[in-house]
Coordinates of C-alpha atoms and ligand atoms in Angstrom, one line a residue:
M1 CA 89.5 121.3 80.3
P2 CA 90.2 121.7 76.7
D3 CA 92.1 118.6 75.2
N4 CA 95.3 120.1 74.0
G5 CA 97.8 118.7 76.7
T6 CA 100.2 116.4 74.8
E7 CA 101.4 120.4 72.8
R8 CA 101.3 122.0 76.3
R9 CA 103.8 119.4 77.6
K10 CA 105.9 119.4 75.1
N11 CA 106.4 123.3 74.8
L12 CA 106.4 125.2 77.8
R13 CA 109.7 124.8 79.1
I14 CA 109.4 127.5 81.2
P15 CA 111.5 127.9 84.6
F16 CA 110.0 128.6 88.3
Q17 CA 109.9 127.2 91.6
I18 CA 108.7 124.2 93.1
D19 CA 108.8 123.2 96.7
V20 CA 109.0 118.8 96.7
S21 CA 108.8 116.7 100.0
T22 CA 108.4 113.5 100.2
S23 CA 105.8 111.8 103.1
N24 CA 109.4 111.8 105.6
S25 CA 111.8 114.4 103.8
R26 CA 112.1 117.6 102.9
S27 CA 114.2 118.1 99.5
G28 CA 113.5 121.8 99.5
Y29 CA 113.2 124.2 96.2
L30 CA 113.4 122.4 93.0
Q31 CA 113.0 123.4 89.7
T32 CA 110.5 122.5 86.7
Y33 CA 110.3 123.6 83.0
D34 CA 108.0 120.9 81.8
I35 CA 104.7 121.1 83.0
S36 CA 100.9 119.8 81.8
S37 CA 97.9 119.2 83.3
Y38 CA 98.6 115.9 84.1
G39 CA 102.0 116.0 85.4
M40 CA 105.9 117.5 85.3
F41 CA 109.5 117.3 85.2
V42 CA 111.1 117.9 88.5
K43 CA 114.3 118.7 88.2
T44 CA 116.8 117.2 90.5
D45 CA 120.3 115.5 91.3
A46 CA 118.7 112.8 93.6
P47 CA 115.3 111.3 91.7
L48 CA 113.6 109.5 93.5
P49 CA 112.9 105.9 93.0
L50 CA 109.9 104.6 90.1
D51 CA 106.6 104.4 91.8
S52 CA 107.0 106.5 94.9
K53 CA 104.6 108.6 96.2
V54 CA 105.9 112.7 96.4
F55 CA 103.8 115.3 97.9
V56 CA 104.5 118.2 95.4
S57 CA 103.5 121.5 95.8
F58 CA 103.9 125.0 93.9
K59 CA 102.6 128.2 93.0
V60 CA 101.6 129.4 89.9
P61 CA 102.4 132.8 89.0
D62 CA 100.4 136.2 90.3
N63 CA 98.3 133.5 92.7
P64 CA 100.2 132.9 96.3
I65 CA 98.2 129.5 97.1
P66 CA 100.5 126.8 96.8
I67 CA 98.7 123.8 94.1
K68 CA 99.1 121.4 96.4
C69 CA 99.0 117.3 95.7
Y70 CA 100.2 113.8 95.8
A71 CA 102.2 112.5 92.8
R72 CA 103.8 109.6 91.5
V73 CA 107.2 109.3 90.2
A74 CA 106.3 107.8 86.7
W75 CA 109.9 108.2 84.8
V76 CA 113.5 108.8 86.5
N77 CA 115.9 110.5 84.1
N78 CA 119.7 110.2 85.9
A79 CA 121.8 113.3 85.3
S80 CA 125.3 111.4 85.6
T81 CA 124.8 110.4 82.5
D82 CA 124.7 112.8 80.1
K83 CA 126.1 116.6 81.9
N84 CA 123.8 118.3 79.2
K85 CA 120.9 117.0 80.3
P86 CA 119.0 117.9 83.3
G87 CA 118.9 115.1 86.1
G88 CA 115.4 114.8 87.2
M89 CA 111.7 112.6 87.3
G90 CA 108.8 112.8 86.0
V91 CA 105.6 113.2 88.3
Q92 CA 102.4 112.1 87.3
F93 CA 99.7 113.9 89.6
L94 CA 97.4 112.1 91.6
S95 CA 94.9 113.8 93.7
L96 CA 94.5 117.4 92.3
S97 CA 91.5 118.6 93.5
E98 CA 88.8 120.1 91.4
F99 CA 89.7 123.6 92.4
D100 CA 93.7 123.3 92.1
E101 CA 92.9 121.3 88.6
K102 CA 91.1 124.7 87.3
R103 CA 94.0 127.2 89.0
L104 CA 96.8 124.7 86.5
D105 CA 94.2 124.9 83.8
K106 CA 94.0 128.7 83.9
F107 CA 97.7 129.4 84.2
L108 CA 98.2 126.4 81.1
D109 CA 95.8 128.2 78.9
T110 CA 98.0 131.5 79.8
L111 CA 101.1 129.5 78.5
Y112 CA 99.9 127.9 75.9
K113 CA 97.7 130.8 74.2
E114 CA 101.5 133.0 75.3
S115 CA 103.4 130.3 73.0
G116 CA 101.4 130.7 70.1
R117 CA 99.8 127.5 69.8
Q118 CA 96.8 126.5 67.5
G119 CA 93.8 124.4 68.7
S120 CA 94.2 120.4 69.0
D121 CA 92.1 119.8 65.7
E122 CA 95.3 121.0 63.8
L123 CA 97.6 118.4 66.2
I124 CA 97.3 115.1 64.1
E125 CA 100.1 115.6 62.1
I126 CA 102.6 114.7 64.7
D127 CA 106.7 115.4 63.8
S128 CA 107.8 112.1 65.3
E129 CA 111.4 113.1 66.4
E130 CA 109.8 115.7 69.1
F131 CA 107.9 112.8 70.6
T132 CA 108.3 109.6 72.0
L133 CA 106.0 106.9 72.6
F134 CA 105.8 107.6 75.8
D135 CA 103.9 111.0 75.1
F136 CA 100.8 108.7 74.2
S137 CA 100.7 106.2 77.1
P138 CA 97.7 105.9 78.9
I139 CA 99.2 107.7 81.9
I140 CA 98.9 110.6 79.6
K141 CA 95.6 112.9 81.2
E142 CA 93.9 112.6 77.7
S143 CA 91.0 110.9 76.4
L144 CA 91.2 108.0 74.3
D145 CA 89.9 109.3 71.2
E146 CA 92.8 112.4 71.5
R147 CA 95.8 109.5 72.3
S148 CA 94.7 107.2 70.0
K149 CA 94.6 110.2 66.8
K150 CA 97.8 111.8 68.0
L151 CA 99.9 108.2 68.2
L152 CA 98.2 107.4 64.7
G153 CA 100.1 110.7 63.5
Y154 CA 103.2 109.7 64.6
I155 CA 103.5 106.4 63.7
N156 CA 102.6 107.8 60.2
D157 CA 105.0 110.7 60.3
M158 CA 107.8 107.6 61.5
K159 CA 106.8 105.5 58.6
S160 CA 107.1 108.2 56.0
K161 CA 110.6 108.9 57.5
G162 CA 111.7 105.5 56.8
S163 CA 112.4 104.9 60.9
H164 CA 108.9 102.8 62.0
T165 CA 111.1 99.7 61.7
Y166 CA 108.7 98.0 63.8
R167 CA 106.3 94.7 62.7
R168 CA 108.4 93.8 59.6
Q169 CA 106.9 92.0 57.3
L170 CA 109.1 88.1 57.8
I171 CA 107.8 86.0 55.2
S172 CA 110.7 83.3 55.9
S173 CA 111.9 81.6 58.7
S174 CA 112.9 83.6 61.5
G175 CA 117.1 82.8 61.0
S176 CA 119.9 84.2 60.8
R177 CA 118.5 85.9 56.9
V178 CA 115.2 86.3 56.3
T179 CA 113.3 87.8 53.5
I180 CA 110.9 90.4 54.6
F181 CA 108.2 92.1 52.5
D182 CA 109.8 95.9 52.4
E183 CA 106.7 98.1 53.3
T184 CA 109.5 101.6 52.4
I185 CA 110.4 99.7 48.8
G186 CA 107.5 98.1 48.0
K187 CA 108.7 94.3 47.5
E188 CA 110.4 91.6 49.4
R189 CA 114.1 91.6 50.2
E190 CA 117.0 89.3 52.5
M191 CA 117.8 91.0 55.5
I192 CA 120.6 89.9 57.9
M193 CA 118.7 89.0 61.2
M194 CA 120.3 90.3 64.3
G195 CA 117.4 90.9 66.1
S196 CA 115.4 87.5 66.9
N197 CA 115.3 85.8 70.3
N198 CA 115.7 82.3 68.3
Y199 CA 119.0 82.2 69.4
L200 CA 120.2 78.7 68.7
G201 CA 118.4 78.7 65.3
L202 CA 116.5 76.1 66.7
S203 CA 112.9 78.0 65.4
A204 CA 113.6 76.1 62.1
H205 CA 116.0 72.9 63.1
P206 CA 115.2 70.2 60.9
R207 CA 114.4 67.9 63.9
V208 CA 112.2 70.1 65.0
V209 CA 110.6 71.4 62.0
K210 CA 110.0 66.9 61.4
A211 CA 109.0 66.5 65.1
A212 CA 106.1 69.7 64.9
E213 CA 105.0 67.6 61.5
D214 CA 105.0 64.4 62.9
A215 CA 103.0 66.0 65.9
I216 CA 100.3 67.8 63.4
A217 CA 99.7 64.2 61.8
Q218 CA 98.7 62.4 65.6
Y219 CA 96.9 65.6 67.3
G220 CA 95.8 68.0 64.5
V221 CA 97.0 71.7 65.6
G222 CA 95.2 72.7 68.5
A223 CA 94.6 71.7 71.6
G224 CA 90.6 72.3 72.1
S225 CA 90.7 72.8 75.7
V226 CA 92.1 74.8 79.1
S227 CA 94.7 72.5 80.3
L228 CA 92.8 71.1 83.6
L229 CA 89.6 69.8 81.7
A230 CA 90.5 68.3 78.0
G231 CA 93.5 69.9 77.4
T232 CA 96.1 68.1 78.7
F233 CA 97.8 66.0 76.2
D234 CA 100.3 63.1 77.1
L235 CA 102.9 65.5 75.5
H236 CA 102.0 68.1 77.9
K237 CA 103.0 65.5 81.3
R238 CA 106.4 65.0 79.3
L239 CA 107.4 68.6 78.6
E240 CA 106.5 69.2 82.5
K241 CA 108.3 66.5 83.2
K242 CA 111.5 67.8 81.0
L243 CA 110.9 71.0 82.0
A244 CA 111.5 69.9 86.0
E245 CA 114.8 67.7 85.3
L246 CA 116.1 70.5 82.6
K247 CA 115.9 73.3 85.8
G248 CA 116.5 70.6 88.7
T249 CA 112.9 71.1 90.4
E250 CA 110.7 68.7 91.1
D251 CA 108.1 69.7 88.7
A252 CA 107.3 72.2 86.1
I253 CA 103.7 74.1 84.6
I254 CA 103.7 75.2 80.8
F255 CA 101.9 78.4 80.3
P256 CA 100.2 79.9 77.0
S257 CA 103.2 82.3 77.1
G258 CA 106.3 84.0 79.0
Y259 CA 104.2 87.3 79.6
S260 CA 101.4 85.2 81.1
T261 CA 103.8 82.5 83.1
N262 CA 105.1 85.9 85.5
V263 CA 101.1 87.2 85.3
G264 CA 99.7 84.1 86.3
C265 CA 102.9 82.5 89.2
L266 CA 102.8 85.9 91.0
S267 CA 99.5 86.7 90.7
A268 CA 98.5 83.2 92.4
I269 CA 101.0 83.1 95.1
L270 CA 101.3 86.4 96.9
R271 CA 98.6 88.1 98.5
D272 CA 98.2 91.7 100.1
R273 CA 99.7 91.1 103.5
D274 CA 103.3 89.7 101.3
L275 CA 106.1 91.8 99.7
V276 CA 107.5 91.3 96.7
A277 CA 110.7 93.3 95.8
L278 CA 111.8 93.7 92.2
D279 CA 115.1 94.7 90.4
R280 CA 114.2 98.0 88.7
L281 CA 114.9 96.4 85.9
A282 CA 112.8 93.0 85.9
H283 CA 110.7 92.6 83.0
A284 CA 107.2 94.0 82.5
S285 CA 105.6 90.8 83.1
I286 CA 107.0 90.0 86.3
I287 CA 105.9 93.7 87.2
D288 CA 102.2 93.5 86.2
G289 CA 102.0 90.2 87.6
S290 CA 103.3 91.5 91.0
M291 CA 100.9 94.6 90.8
L292 CA 98.0 92.2 90.1
S293 CA 98.7 90.5 93.3
N294 CA 97.8 93.6 95.7
S295 CA 101.3 93.0 97.5
K296 CA 103.5 95.3 98.7
L297 CA 105.9 96.8 95.6
R298 CA 109.3 97.6 96.7
T299 CA 112.1 98.0 94.4
F300 CA 115.8 98.1 94.4
K301 CA 118.4 99.4 92.3
H302 CA 119.5 97.2 89.1
S303 CA 121.5 94.2 90.8
D304 CA 122.5 96.6 93.7
M305 CA 123.0 94.1 96.6
K306 CA 123.3 97.1 99.3
S307 CA 119.8 98.7 97.7
L308 CA 118.0 95.0 98.0
N309 CA 119.3 94.6 101.4
D310 CA 117.9 97.8 102.4
V311 CA 114.8 97.5 101.0
M312 CA 115.0 93.7 102.8
E313 CA 115.7 95.4 106.1
R314 CA 112.8 97.8 105.9
N315 CA 110.3 95.5 105.3
K316 CA 111.5 93.1 108.3
D317 CA 108.4 92.7 110.2
I318 CA 106.4 92.0 107.0
E319 CA 104.8 88.4 108.8
G320 CA 103.5 87.4 105.2
T321 CA 105.8 86.2 102.3
K322 CA 108.6 88.3 101.2
L323 CA 109.5 87.2 97.4
I324 CA 112.6 88.3 95.6
A325 CA 112.0 88.6 92.0
V326 CA 114.6 89.5 89.2
D327 CA 115.3 88.3 85.3
G328 CA 118.1 85.9 85.1
V329 CA 119.4 87.3 82.0
Y330 CA 118.0 91.3 81.9
S331 CA 115.9 91.8 78.8
M332 CA 117.6 95.1 78.0
D333 CA 121.5 94.9 79.1
G334 CA 121.8 91.7 78.5
D335 CA 123.8 91.2 81.8
I336 CA 123.3 88.6 84.5
A337 CA 121.8 89.1 88.0
P338 CA 123.7 88.5 90.8
L339 CA 122.2 85.1 92.0
P340 CA 124.5 83.7 94.8
E341 CA 124.2 86.8 96.3
I342 CA 120.8 87.3 96.3
V343 CA 119.8 83.9 97.2
K344 CA 121.8 84.8 100.0
I345 CA 119.9 88.0 101.3
A346 CA 116.9 85.6 100.7
K347 CA 117.9 83.5 103.0
E348 CA 119.1 86.1 105.9
H349 CA 115.6 87.9 105.4
N350 CA 113.9 84.3 105.3
A351 CA 112.8 85.5 101.9
M352 CA 111.7 83.2 98.4
V353 CA 113.9 83.9 95.3
M354 CA 112.3 83.7 91.9
V355 CA 114.2 84.0 88.5
D356 CA 113.0 84.4 85.0
D357 CA 115.5 82.8 82.7
A358 CA 114.1 83.7 79.6
H359 CA 116.9 84.9 78.1
A360 CA 119.4 82.8 80.4
T361 CA 117.5 79.3 79.0
G362 CA 119.5 77.9 76.2
V363 CA 122.3 80.8 76.6
I364 CA 123.9 80.6 80.0
G365 CA 124.9 77.8 82.1
K366 CA 126.2 74.0 80.9
M367 CA 124.9 73.7 78.4
G368 CA 122.4 76.3 78.2
K369 CA 120.6 75.1 81.4
G370 CA 120.0 78.4 82.8
T371 CA 121.1 81.2 85.8
T372 CA 121.2 78.5 88.2
S373 CA 123.7 76.3 86.8
H374 CA 125.4 79.6 85.3
Y375 CA 126.6 79.8 89.4
D376 CA 126.1 76.5 90.1
L377 CA 122.9 76.9 92.0
E378 CA 120.2 74.6 91.4
G379 CA 118.1 73.7 94.4
E380 CA 118.6 77.1 95.6
V381 CA 116.1 78.6 94.2
D382 CA 112.6 78.4 94.8
I383 CA 110.9 79.7 91.5
I384 CA 112.1 79.5 87.6
V385 CA 110.1 81.2 85.2
G386 CA 111.6 80.3 81.5
T387 CA 109.8 81.2 78.0
L388 CA 109.6 78.6 75.2
S389 CA 110.0 81.2 73.0
K390 CA 113.0 82.2 73.0
A391 CA 116.8 80.1 72.4
I392 CA 113.5 77.5 72.1
G393 CA 112.3 78.6 68.8
Q394 CA 108.5 78.2 69.9
L395 CA 106.1 79.7 72.4
G396 CA 105.0 79.3 75.9
G397 CA 106.3 79.7 79.1
F398 CA 106.6 77.8 82.5
V399 CA 107.7 77.6 86.1
A400 CA 110.0 75.3 87.4
S401 CA 109.7 74.9 91.4
S402 CA 108.9 72.7 94.1
K403 CA 105.3 70.1 93.9
E404 CA 103.5 71.8 96.4
I405 CA 104.2 75.2 94.5
V406 CA 103.5 74.1 91.0
N407 CA 100.3 72.0 92.2
Y408 CA 98.9 75.1 93.9
M409 CA 99.5 77.3 90.2
R410 CA 97.6 74.4 88.0
Y411 CA 94.7 75.4 90.2
F412 CA 94.8 79.1 91.3
A413 CA 97.6 80.4 88.6
R414 CA 94.5 82.5 86.3
S415 CA 96.6 82.7 83.0
Y416 CA 96.7 78.7 83.7
F417 CA 93.8 78.1 84.2
F418 CA 91.4 80.0 81.8
S419 CA 93.3 79.9 78.8
T420 CA 93.9 76.9 76.4
S421 CA 96.6 74.7 77.2
L422 CA 99.4 75.0 74.5
P423 CA 98.8 73.4 70.9
P424 CA 100.1 69.7 70.8
V425 CA 102.6 70.7 67.6
V426 CA 104.2 73.6 70.1
V427 CA 104.8 70.9 72.6
A428 CA 106.0 67.9 70.3
S429 CA 108.9 71.1 68.7
V430 CA 109.7 72.4 72.0
L431 CA 110.3 68.5 72.9
E432 CA 112.6 68.2 70.0
S433 CA 113.7 71.7 70.4
I434 CA 115.3 70.1 74.0
A435 CA 116.5 67.3 72.8
V436 CA 118.5 68.9 69.8
M437 CA 120.4 71.6 73.1
E438 CA 121.5 68.2 74.7
T439 CA 122.1 66.5 71.5
E440 CA 124.3 69.0 69.7
P441 CA 126.1 71.0 72.2
H442 CA 128.3 72.5 69.0
L443 CA 124.8 74.8 68.4
H444 CA 125.5 76.7 71.9
K445 CA 129.5 76.5 71.5
Q446 CA 129.0 78.4 68.3
L447 CA 126.4 80.7 69.7
W448 CA 129.4 82.0 72.7
E449 CA 131.8 82.3 70.0
N450 CA 130.2 84.4 67.8
I451 CA 129.1 86.4 70.5
E452 CA 132.6 86.9 71.4
Y453 CA 133.9 87.5 68.0
F454 CA 130.7 89.9 67.7
K455 CA 131.2 92.1 70.7
G456 CA 134.8 92.0 70.6
I457 CA 135.0 93.5 67.5
L458 CA 131.7 95.9 68.4
V459 CA 133.8 97.6 71.4
S460 CA 137.3 97.8 69.3
L461 CA 135.0 100.0 67.2
G462 CA 134.5 102.7 69.2
F463 CA 130.7 101.5 70.2
E464 CA 129.3 102.0 73.9
I465 CA 127.7 98.6 74.5
V466 CA 126.3 98.2 77.9
E467 CA 128.7 97.1 80.6
N468 CA 128.8 93.6 81.5
T469 CA 126.5 92.8 79.1
Q470 CA 127.1 88.3 79.0
S471 CA 124.3 87.3 77.4
A472 CA 123.2 86.6 73.5
I473 CA 121.4 90.3 74.3
I474 CA 124.7 93.0 73.0
P475 CA 122.9 96.4 73.7
V476 CA 124.7 99.2 71.3
I477 CA 124.1 102.6 72.7
V478 CA 123.2 105.7 70.8
G479 CA 122.2 108.2 73.4
E480 CA 119.2 110.5 72.2
E481 CA 115.4 109.1 70.7
T482 CA 116.1 111.4 67.6
M483 CA 119.5 109.7 66.8
L484 CA 118.3 106.1 67.2
K485 CA 115.1 106.8 64.9
K486 CA 117.5 108.1 61.7
M487 CA 120.0 105.3 62.6
S488 CA 117.0 103.0 62.5
A489 CA 115.9 103.6 58.6
R490 CA 119.8 103.7 57.9
L491 CA 120.2 100.7 59.3
H492 CA 117.2 99.0 57.3
E493 CA 117.9 100.2 54.1
E494 CA 121.4 98.5 54.4
G495 CA 119.9 95.6 55.2
I496 CA 120.1 94.8 58.9
Y497 CA 117.3 93.8 60.6
V498 CA 118.1 94.8 64.2
N499 CA 115.6 96.5 66.8
P500 CA 116.1 100.2 67.9
V501 CA 115.2 100.3 72.1
P502 CA 113.3 103.5 72.6
Y503 CA 112.4 105.3 75.8
P504 CA 110.5 104.5 78.0
A505 CA 111.8 100.9 77.4
V506 CA 115.1 102.6 78.5
P507 CA 116.5 105.8 79.9
R508 CA 115.9 108.8 77.6
D509 CA 119.7 109.1 77.0
K510 CA 120.2 105.8 76.7
T511 CA 118.9 104.1 74.0
R512 CA 119.8 101.6 71.9
F513 CA 119.8 98.9 69.1
R514 CA 119.2 95.4 71.0
I515 CA 121.4 93.0 69.2
S516 CA 120.5 89.4 69.1
V517 CA 123.4 86.8 68.3
M518 CA 122.4 83.2 67.1
A519 CA 124.0 80.2 66.6
T520 CA 123.9 79.9 62.9
H521 CA 124.8 82.9 62.2
T522 CA 128.1 82.8 59.5
R523 CA 131.5 84.4 60.0
E524 CA 130.1 86.9 56.7
D525 CA 126.7 87.7 58.5
L526 CA 128.9 88.9 61.5
D527 CA 131.3 90.3 59.4
T528 CA 128.9 92.6 56.9
T529 CA 126.7 93.7 59.9
L530 CA 130.0 95.0 61.7
E531 CA 130.7 97.0 58.4
V532 CA 127.6 98.7 58.3
F533 CA 127.5 99.5 62.3
E534 CA 131.1 101.0 61.3
K535 CA 129.6 102.7 58.2
V536 CA 126.1 103.8 60.0
G537 CA 128.2 104.2 63.2
R538 CA 130.6 106.4 61.6
E539 CA 128.1 108.8 59.9
F540 CA 126.3 109.9 62.9
G541 CA 128.9 110.5 64.3
I542 CA 128.8 107.7 67.4
I543 CA 132.4 106.1 66.8
G544 CA 135.4 108.3 65.7
S545 CA 137.3 107.3 62.7
K546 CA 139.9 104.6 63.7
K547 CA 140.8 102.6 61.2
S548 CA 138.8 99.5 60.0
I549 CA 139.5 96.3 62.3
I550 CA 136.7 94.1 60.9
N551 CA 138.9 91.1 58.3
Q552 CA 141.7 91.7 60.1
Q553 CA 141.8 89.7 63.0
Ligands
LIG601 N1 110.5 87.6 80.3 C1 111.2 88.5 79.9 C2 113.0 88.4 80.5 C3 111.1 88.9 78.6 O1 112.5 89.5 78.4 C4 110.1 88.1 77.7 C5 109.8 88.5 76.2 N2 110.1 90.2 76.4 C6 109.0 87.6 78.3 C7 109.0 87.0 79.9 C8 107.8 86.7 77.6 O2 107.8 85.9 77.2 P1 106.8 85.7 76.2 O3 107.4 86.9 75.0 O4 107.3 84.2 76.2 O5 105.3 86.1 76.5

């Protein structure tokens, strides 16, 4: 098969009829106009849930025998939000027979030639505005050589256009103002940081830094071993106790990162006869851990309790463990999971609940104790996962739960068992960060004052903010990715460090800037950022020409 799939996929926009049916229902004739050797876009107002299996069958011109195979729903486009874009789903072919693969390839080659494109050797120069990162992902049925070369071409093109605002080099602490080495101008400069998860500014708090210095003097820097063997220090035991106390559980276990916490936790507690029900926006590490566990993975619509209830009803006969897993605060939308309803549904279905408090700890609940505290649900959630890398300002993750579950994980969570424990210096500074959270409540208060102030003005300026966002994450919707890329370059130029979130992390028509507010932002930091957003937002026409209201409050 010739290796020019990406070009083919992007350029073959030809309408033809296909008949898509699922195992239990037939959804009639649908259309596609974007097809390649590894999948196609199916136009429909009622896309199936992500990861569902569909049976696709379609005829190519001049051939009466349909091509048939199973396919996986790899991405979903909801039409309701953007009238100019068709709703639908991207399906990835899973079981094309060799015969059908050849027929499809022949058909694609004809179309490819008709489109007048050149061969793959000339495709390394990529126009980044025409593609998304997803086009180079491992899901794409191209060789590694092809994908990696094209990705490099894509990134280089973004760099040349100034829209590659990833991996900027910080040469200061990650505070509210940072110094970076700016590769676009080849020198150092100051920027206002609006993209760090260091919500309380603890990563460089003087008490925390002092605790780290003292710990280095006593313990050196590395832990030297996995926890079970020679890597447990007195500090680790103190931190486990502290985290359990913070989350109101019997015990806690510390992992090397938040990501490895979810992966280790889920793959240890679930087996193939169990069920895990995930919110569709659950963090990647929750999805990865669930997949690794081989349990039956089902998703429900984001924070939609009817959808969750339906999933639980449909799977009520499962005899193994049932687990509902959600983020406390969603990392791309900043909204809070409806935990009281989730706990209620879990009780009705004899299921356990797991909540990931990564963006909740330090931000919501009494003094930042997290989601269970926010809802007065302490003791009602079976497993609380957290990270030490966000408001706590360090690195690492943890599970707070019953003493049995925590003990079980010490022996069977592979990302814990087989990984060197956190350096004592990190643990000592985490302990001090938590002590600061408890003894300096003005930081938490200031964080919320900043959030409300910043969000209020953004909304009055006319920016579209994700509905229900109630945390330090403020997602500003831009829409199409090309605009996001161009705006990223402008915001960078204007000295605002903010993270663009492209597809596939969020839907294609909902790409956004994910702004993170910190307690240590001054009014001046926030006002300057708002002024720049207003200016750039107008340049790109995403807000109207209302009179500025910044500084009039
Ligand atoms: N869970 C959620 C909800 C997150 O947003 C993140 C970080 N992106 C993680 C887990 C992983 O945490 P860490 O960065 O500490 O590995």
